[in-house]
Amino acid sequence: MQTNTATILTEIAQLPAAERESVRTILNQQAVATSAPAPPNGFIPPFDTSDPAPSLRWLAEHRAEFAGQYVALEGDRLLAHGADPQPVIAAVRASGLNGLLFTYLQPLDAPPFAGF
């Protein structure tokens, strides 16, 4: 018996939220595993997060501890960090997660960026 996409999507929509999240994670991981590797300085598509507050709170609380490093956060959970962005980017891609925040934390003594 052949199942069509609409039937699968209907069945997924009827799952409890935690199981739908598991399906999403599995599909994202498969997409990452089967996609062509991005160039070393490739653009990471923007992630859609419903509530940035946990990430922003984490940044405020840990700015001094991780100053001068790139960080990747899922909500208030640190996924990866380091002075070199490439391993952090690789960890973001390998996670298969959506809704991540990836940023660089300026050293505390860095002059403010003036946009020049």
Backbone as a chain_set.jsonl record, in Angstrom:
{"seq": "MQTNTATILTEIAQLPAAERESVRTILNQQAVATSAPAPPNGFIPPFDTSDPAPSLRWLAEHRAEFAGQYVALEGDRLLAHGADPQPVIAAVRASGLNGLLFTYLQPLDAPPFAGF", "coords": {"N": [[0.844, -1.184, 0.0], [0.622, 2.143, -0.902], [1.691, 5.17, 0.558], [0.772, 8.543, 0.698], [2.137, 11.899, 0.722], [0.427, 13.794, 1.978], [-1.08, 12.189, 3.715], [0.896, 11.271, 5.464], [1.749, 13.704, 6.592], [-0.598, 14.467, 7.892], [-0.804, 12.438, 9.809], [1.521, 12.95, 11.286], [0.892, 15.473, 12.305], [-0.993, 14.796, 14.172], [0.388, 13.672, 16.222], [1.704, 13.756, 19.613], [3.256, 16.741, 20.942], [5.991, 16.349, 21.748], [6.722, 14.069, 20.32], [6.375, 14.981, 17.696], [8.435, 16.848, 17.647], [10.614, 15.117, 17.834], [10.419, 13.799, 15.365], [10.914, 15.985, 13.678], [13.564, 16.593, 14.395], [14.917, 14.248, 13.595], [14.453, 14.325, 10.801], [15.776, 16.741, 10.182], [18.424, 16.034, 10.853], [18.897, 14.021, 8.977], [18.712, 15.524, 6.649], [20.923, 17.204, 6.924], [22.956, 15.302, 6.861], [22.75, 14.325, 4.256], [23.069, 16.494, 2.614], [25.046, 18.562, 0.441], [28.373, 19.482, 1.361], [28.934, 22.7, 2.752], [30.76, 25.576, 1.58], [33.935, 26.468, 3.176], [33.687, 29.053, 4.361], [31.01, 29.346, 4.225], [27.633, 30.549, 4.144], [25.437, 30.341, 6.869], [22.136, 29.455, 6.944], [19.523, 31.612, 8.218], [18.056, 30.981, 11.404], [14.889, 30.205, 12.706], [13.547, 31.215, 15.625], [11.227, 30.937, 18.206], [11.255, 32.226, 20.662], [13.568, 34.372, 21.678], [14.46, 35.139, 24.172], [15.587, 33.325, 26.246], [18.146, 32.761, 25.144], [19.255, 35.33, 24.912], [19.311, 36.081, 27.583], [21.154, 34.171, 28.549], [23.434, 35.013, 27.162], [23.862, 37.536, 28.358], [24.44, 36.743, 30.986], [26.765, 35.18, 30.714], [28.638, 36.538, 29.243], [31.203, 37.629, 29.963], [32.644, 35.32, 30.596], [32.851, 33.957, 28.139], [33.957, 35.78, 26.408], [35.42, 37.009, 23.434], [35.001, 34.762, 21.952], [33.232, 32.562, 19.663], [29.881, 31.57, 19.95], [27.35, 29.069, 20.095], [24.015, 28.697, 20.683], [21.224, 26.908, 21.976], [18.357, 27.983, 22.873], [18.768, 28.437, 26.26], [20.924, 26.803, 26.413], [24.258, 25.947, 25.949], [25.639, 25.026, 22.965], [27.997, 24.874, 21.426], [31.324, 26.317, 21.442], [34.09, 28.555, 20.844], [37.271, 30.032, 19.856], [37.828, 29.847, 17.191], [35.719, 30.02, 14.451], [34.963, 27.954, 12.698], [34.863, 25.188, 13.794], [32.713, 25.588, 15.525], [30.647, 26.296, 13.794], [30.535, 23.89, 12.376], [29.604, 22.204, 14.415], [27.067, 23.302, 14.804], [25.856, 22.728, 12.328], [26.004, 19.923, 12.389], [24.34, 19.331, 14.489], [21.693, 19.387, 13.685], [19.676, 20.877, 14.659], [17.114, 23.385, 14.958], [16.446, 26.867, 15.392], [18.648, 27.932, 16.63], [21.075, 30.141, 18.104], [23.778, 31.856, 16.861], [26.696, 33.52, 17.475], [29.27, 36.057, 17.872], [31.094, 36.923, 20.688], [32.234, 39.899, 21.686], [35.446, 40.831, 23.007], [35.646, 42.061, 26.366], [37.067, 44.427, 26.683], [37.125, 45.518, 24.175], [36.926, 48.12, 21.742], [33.9, 49.953, 20.97], [31.967, 49.004, 18.111], [31.795, 51.056, 15.303], [30.688, 51.075, 12.801], [32.15, 51.594, 10.481]], "CA": [[0.0, 0.0, 0.0], [1.432, 3.339, -1.038], [1.261, 6.277, 1.4], [1.138, 9.824, 0.095], [2.683, 12.915, 1.626], [-0.64, 14.404, 2.775], [-1.429, 11.254, 4.782], [2.001, 11.295, 6.427], [1.701, 14.982, 7.306], [-1.761, 14.414, 8.782], [-0.457, 11.574, 10.936], [2.506, 13.663, 12.099], [0.193, 16.563, 12.997], [-1.78, 14.23, 15.266], [1.292, 13.199, 17.272], [1.97, 14.7, 20.705], [4.3, 17.723, 20.62], [7.336, 15.786, 21.923], [6.989, 13.144, 19.209], [6.559, 15.81, 16.486], [9.783, 17.411, 17.759], [11.542, 14.025, 17.502], [10.357, 13.62, 13.906], [11.599, 17.136, 13.08], [14.999, 16.435, 14.635], [15.396, 13.165, 12.725], [14.464, 14.816, 9.422], [16.849, 17.728, 10.063], [19.704, 15.326, 10.871], [19.042, 13.354, 7.689], [18.961, 16.561, 5.649], [22.315, 17.639, 7.087], [23.823, 14.2, 6.456], [22.687, 14.088, 2.82], [23.316, 17.71, 1.845], [26.432, 18.806, 0.032], [29.03, 20.348, 2.344], [29.013, 24.119, 2.426], [32.142, 26.048, 1.53], [34.446, 26.753, 4.524], [33.142, 30.299, 4.896], [29.642, 29.38, 3.72], [26.589, 31.205, 4.923], [24.503, 29.479, 7.58], [20.824, 30.083, 6.83], [18.999, 32.084, 9.5], [17.194, 30.052, 12.115], [13.696, 30.831, 13.252], [13.3, 30.84, 17.004], [10.008, 31.584, 18.666], [11.507, 33.049, 21.843], [15.007, 34.589, 21.837], [14.767, 35.583, 25.538], [16.55, 32.478, 26.966], [19.492, 32.945, 24.588], [19.728, 36.663, 25.282], [19.609, 36.032, 29.025], [22.397, 33.413, 28.685], [24.519, 35.888, 26.706], [24.106, 38.558, 29.389], [25.019, 36.113, 32.177], [28.035, 34.503, 30.446], [29.445, 37.338, 28.303], [32.599, 37.726, 30.411], [33.244, 33.972, 30.566], [33.079, 33.522, 26.762], [34.385, 36.936, 25.618], [36.421, 36.69, 22.418], [34.689, 33.459, 21.364], [31.97, 32.326, 18.983], [29.031, 30.668, 20.715], [26.101, 28.598, 19.497], [23.083, 28.408, 21.771], [19.854, 26.469, 21.742], [17.714, 28.54, 24.061], [19.788, 28.789, 27.245], [21.893, 25.7, 26.455], [25.431, 26.148, 25.106], [25.858, 23.888, 22.074], [29.424, 24.852, 21.08], [31.995, 27.612, 21.56], [35.514, 28.539, 20.564], [37.835, 31.208, 19.205], [37.761, 29.577, 15.753], [34.305, 29.81, 14.158], [34.668, 26.775, 11.881], [34.345, 24.057, 14.575], [31.402, 25.944, 16.082], [29.723, 26.168, 12.663], [30.38, 22.451, 12.12], [28.742, 21.652, 15.47], [25.707, 23.768, 14.513], [25.352, 21.937, 11.195], [25.874, 18.518, 12.79], [23.29, 19.162, 15.496], [20.387, 19.215, 13.068], [18.696, 21.646, 15.417], [16.648, 24.656, 14.432], [16.225, 27.802, 16.482], [19.921, 28.203, 17.303], [21.676, 31.467, 18.018], [25.218, 31.787, 16.63], [27.199, 34.89, 17.531], [30.606, 36.295, 18.405], [31.076, 37.802, 21.861], [33.397, 40.79, 21.685], [36.155, 40.948, 24.292], [35.069, 43.117, 27.199], [37.816, 45.66, 26.526], [37.111, 45.927, 22.765], [36.206, 49.377, 21.503], [32.603, 49.716, 20.312], [31.957, 49.035, 16.648], [31.156, 52.298, 14.881], [30.061, 50.894, 11.496], [32.979, 52.095, 9.386]], "C": [[0.888, 1.244, 0.0], [0.84, 4.479, -0.21], [1.669, 7.585, 0.748], [1.562, 10.828, 1.169], [1.605, 13.523, 2.522], [-1.028, 13.505, 3.943], [-0.359, 11.266, 5.87], [1.957, 12.575, 7.258], [0.521, 15.029, 8.278], [-1.452, 13.581, 10.011], [0.556, 12.246, 11.86], [1.827, 14.755, 12.916], [-0.605, 16.051, 14.195], [-0.91, 13.711, 16.408], [1.375, 14.219, 18.401], [3.176, 15.578, 20.351], [5.713, 17.135, 20.722], [7.688, 14.836, 20.78], [7.15, 13.898, 17.889], [7.961, 16.419, 16.482], [10.83, 16.359, 17.409], [11.583, 13.781, 16.004], [11.12, 14.739, 13.218], [13.109, 17.003, 13.223], [15.589, 15.368, 13.721], [15.479, 13.645, 11.281], [15.567, 15.854, 9.201], [18.219, 17.055, 10.026], [19.938, 14.615, 9.552], [19.343, 14.356, 6.591], [20.396, 17.043, 5.715], [23.253, 16.559, 6.563], [23.85, 14.014, 4.942], [22.98, 15.329, 1.986], [24.794, 17.847, 1.515], [27.09, 19.716, 1.06], [29.111, 21.785, 1.842], [30.478, 24.523, 2.322], [32.605, 26.451, 2.927], [33.882, 28.024, 5.145], [31.698, 30.476, 4.465], [28.671, 30.006, 4.691], [25.723, 30.155, 5.6], [23.139, 30.148, 7.488], [20.312, 30.537, 8.193], [18.06, 31.048, 10.105], [16.038, 30.822, 12.708], [13.495, 30.328, 14.674], [12.095, 31.616, 17.511], [10.258, 32.52, 19.844], [13.011, 33.23, 22.053], [15.417, 34.921, 23.278], [15.741, 34.662, 26.276], [17.983, 32.649, 26.456], [20.066, 34.299, 24.986], [20.084, 36.742, 26.758], [20.937, 35.309, 29.255], [23.58, 34.297, 28.28], [24.86, 36.935, 27.756], [24.814, 37.961, 30.602], [26.434, 35.57, 31.939], [28.973, 35.282, 29.521], [30.919, 37.379, 28.711], [33.32, 36.387, 30.286], [33.632, 33.548, 29.146], [33.489, 34.674, 25.847], [35.511, 36.528, 24.664], [36.18, 35.341, 21.74], [33.371, 33.513, 20.585], [31.185, 31.35, 19.839], [27.812, 30.293, 19.885], [25.211, 28.142, 20.637], [21.784, 27.842, 21.228], [19.092, 26.883, 22.991], [18.786, 28.986, 25.036], [20.821, 27.674, 27.418], [23.018, 25.975, 25.462], [25.664, 24.884, 24.289], [27.345, 23.75, 21.737], [29.993, 26.249, 21.262], [33.452, 27.449, 21.202], [35.959, 29.801, 19.859], [37.808, 31.076, 17.691], [36.304, 29.28, 15.391], [34.008, 28.495, 13.439], [34.201, 25.561, 12.69], [32.968, 24.335, 15.183], [30.338, 25.813, 14.994], [29.478, 24.691, 12.353], [29.469, 21.805, 13.162], [27.287, 22.063, 15.255], [25.11, 22.919, 13.402], [25.105, 20.494, 11.607], [24.721, 18.296, 13.766], [21.931, 18.867, 14.884], [19.292, 20.004, 13.758], [18.298, 22.913, 14.682], [16.429, 25.582, 15.623], [17.485, 28.117, 17.261], [20.322, 29.66, 17.143], [23.18, 31.265, 17.888], [25.727, 33.22, 16.611], [28.632, 34.912, 18.053], [30.473, 37.259, 19.572], [32.364, 38.615, 21.885], [34.109, 40.72, 23.032], [35.62, 42.16, 25.056], [35.77, 44.457, 27.029], [37.875, 46.148, 25.068], [36.393, 47.26, 22.609], [34.89, 49.103, 20.79], [32.73, 49.809, 18.812], [31.179, 50.256, 16.189], [30.568, 52.213, 13.479], [30.861, 51.415, 10.331], [33.381, 50.983, 8.471]], "O": [[1.798, 1.366, 0.82], [-0.364, 4.731, -0.265], [2.804, 7.719, 0.291], [1.36, 10.61, 2.364], [1.848, 13.745, 3.708], [-1.281, 13.996, 5.043], [-0.677, 11.269, 7.06], [2.108, 12.536, 8.479], [0.642, 15.579, 9.373], [-1.795, 13.965, 11.129], [0.459, 12.124, 13.081], [2.148, 14.944, 14.089], [-0.862, 16.805, 15.133], [-1.434, 13.347, 17.461], [1.145, 15.408, 18.183], [4.016, 15.184, 19.542], [6.548, 17.404, 19.858], [8.832, 14.808, 20.325], [7.965, 13.51, 17.052], [8.602, 16.498, 15.434], [11.827, 16.671, 16.758], [12.654, 13.578, 15.433], [11.884, 14.491, 12.285], [13.85, 17.27, 12.277], [16.653, 15.573, 13.137], [16.477, 13.394, 10.606], [16.221, 15.852, 8.158], [19.084, 17.462, 9.251], [21.062, 14.603, 9.051], [20.14, 14.076, 5.696], [21.024, 17.267, 4.681], [24.238, 16.866, 5.892], [24.867, 13.589, 4.394], [23.125, 15.228, 0.767], [25.664, 17.322, 2.211], [26.444, 20.625, 1.581], [29.329, 22.037, 0.657], [31.342, 23.877, 2.915], [31.773, 26.749, 3.784], [33.626, 28.056, 6.349], [31.208, 31.6, 4.349], [28.874, 29.988, 5.905], [25.318, 29.181, 4.964], [22.991, 31.296, 7.909], [20.628, 29.922, 9.211], [17.361, 30.331, 9.389], [16.195, 31.958, 13.158], [13.294, 29.132, 14.888], [11.97, 32.815, 17.266], [9.543, 33.509, 20.007], [13.666, 32.321, 22.562], [16.611, 34.979, 23.572], [16.67, 35.176, 26.898], [18.925, 32.677, 27.247], [21.236, 34.396, 25.357], [21.055, 37.4, 27.134], [21.758, 35.761, 30.054], [24.602, 34.328, 28.966], [26.036, 37.189, 28.013], [25.692, 38.599, 31.184], [27.225, 35.508, 32.88], [29.985, 34.748, 29.067], [31.793, 37.18, 27.867], [34.49, 36.345, 29.906], [34.632, 32.855, 28.964], [33.379, 34.554, 24.626], [36.429, 35.8, 25.041], [37.053, 34.833, 21.036], [32.523, 34.376, 20.812], [31.752, 30.408, 20.393], [27.312, 31.084, 19.086], [25.601, 27.308, 21.454], [21.306, 28.241, 20.165], [19.167, 26.226, 24.03], [19.627, 29.819, 24.695], [21.508, 27.606, 28.438], [22.768, 26.207, 24.279], [25.864, 23.804, 24.845], [27.89, 22.647, 21.76], [29.262, 27.239, 21.241], [33.993, 26.344, 21.247], [35.141, 30.553, 19.329], [37.769, 32.08, 16.981], [35.708, 28.371, 15.97], [32.9, 27.971, 13.561], [33.209, 24.942, 12.303], [32.156, 23.422, 15.336], [29.255, 25.281, 15.24], [28.343, 24.289, 12.097], [28.651, 20.949, 12.824], [26.375, 21.271, 15.495], [23.981, 22.442, 13.521], [24.099, 19.903, 11.214], [24.188, 17.191, 13.855], [21.109, 18.179, 15.489], [18.11, 19.817, 13.469], [19.065, 23.444, 13.879], [16.247, 25.113, 16.747], [17.414, 28.523, 18.421], [19.954, 30.321, 16.172], [23.789, 30.581, 18.711], [25.252, 34.042, 15.828], [29.134, 33.928, 18.597], [29.816, 38.294, 19.458], [33.45, 38.07, 22.082], [33.469, 40.569, 24.073], [35.198, 43.151, 24.46], [35.154, 45.508, 27.206], [38.601, 47.095, 24.767], [35.377, 47.506, 23.259], [34.779, 48.109, 20.072], [33.515, 50.606, 18.297], [30.047, 50.479, 16.619], [29.996, 53.194, 13.004], [30.29, 51.66, 9.268], [34.084, 51.216, 7.488]]}, "num_chains": 1, "name": "protein.A"}
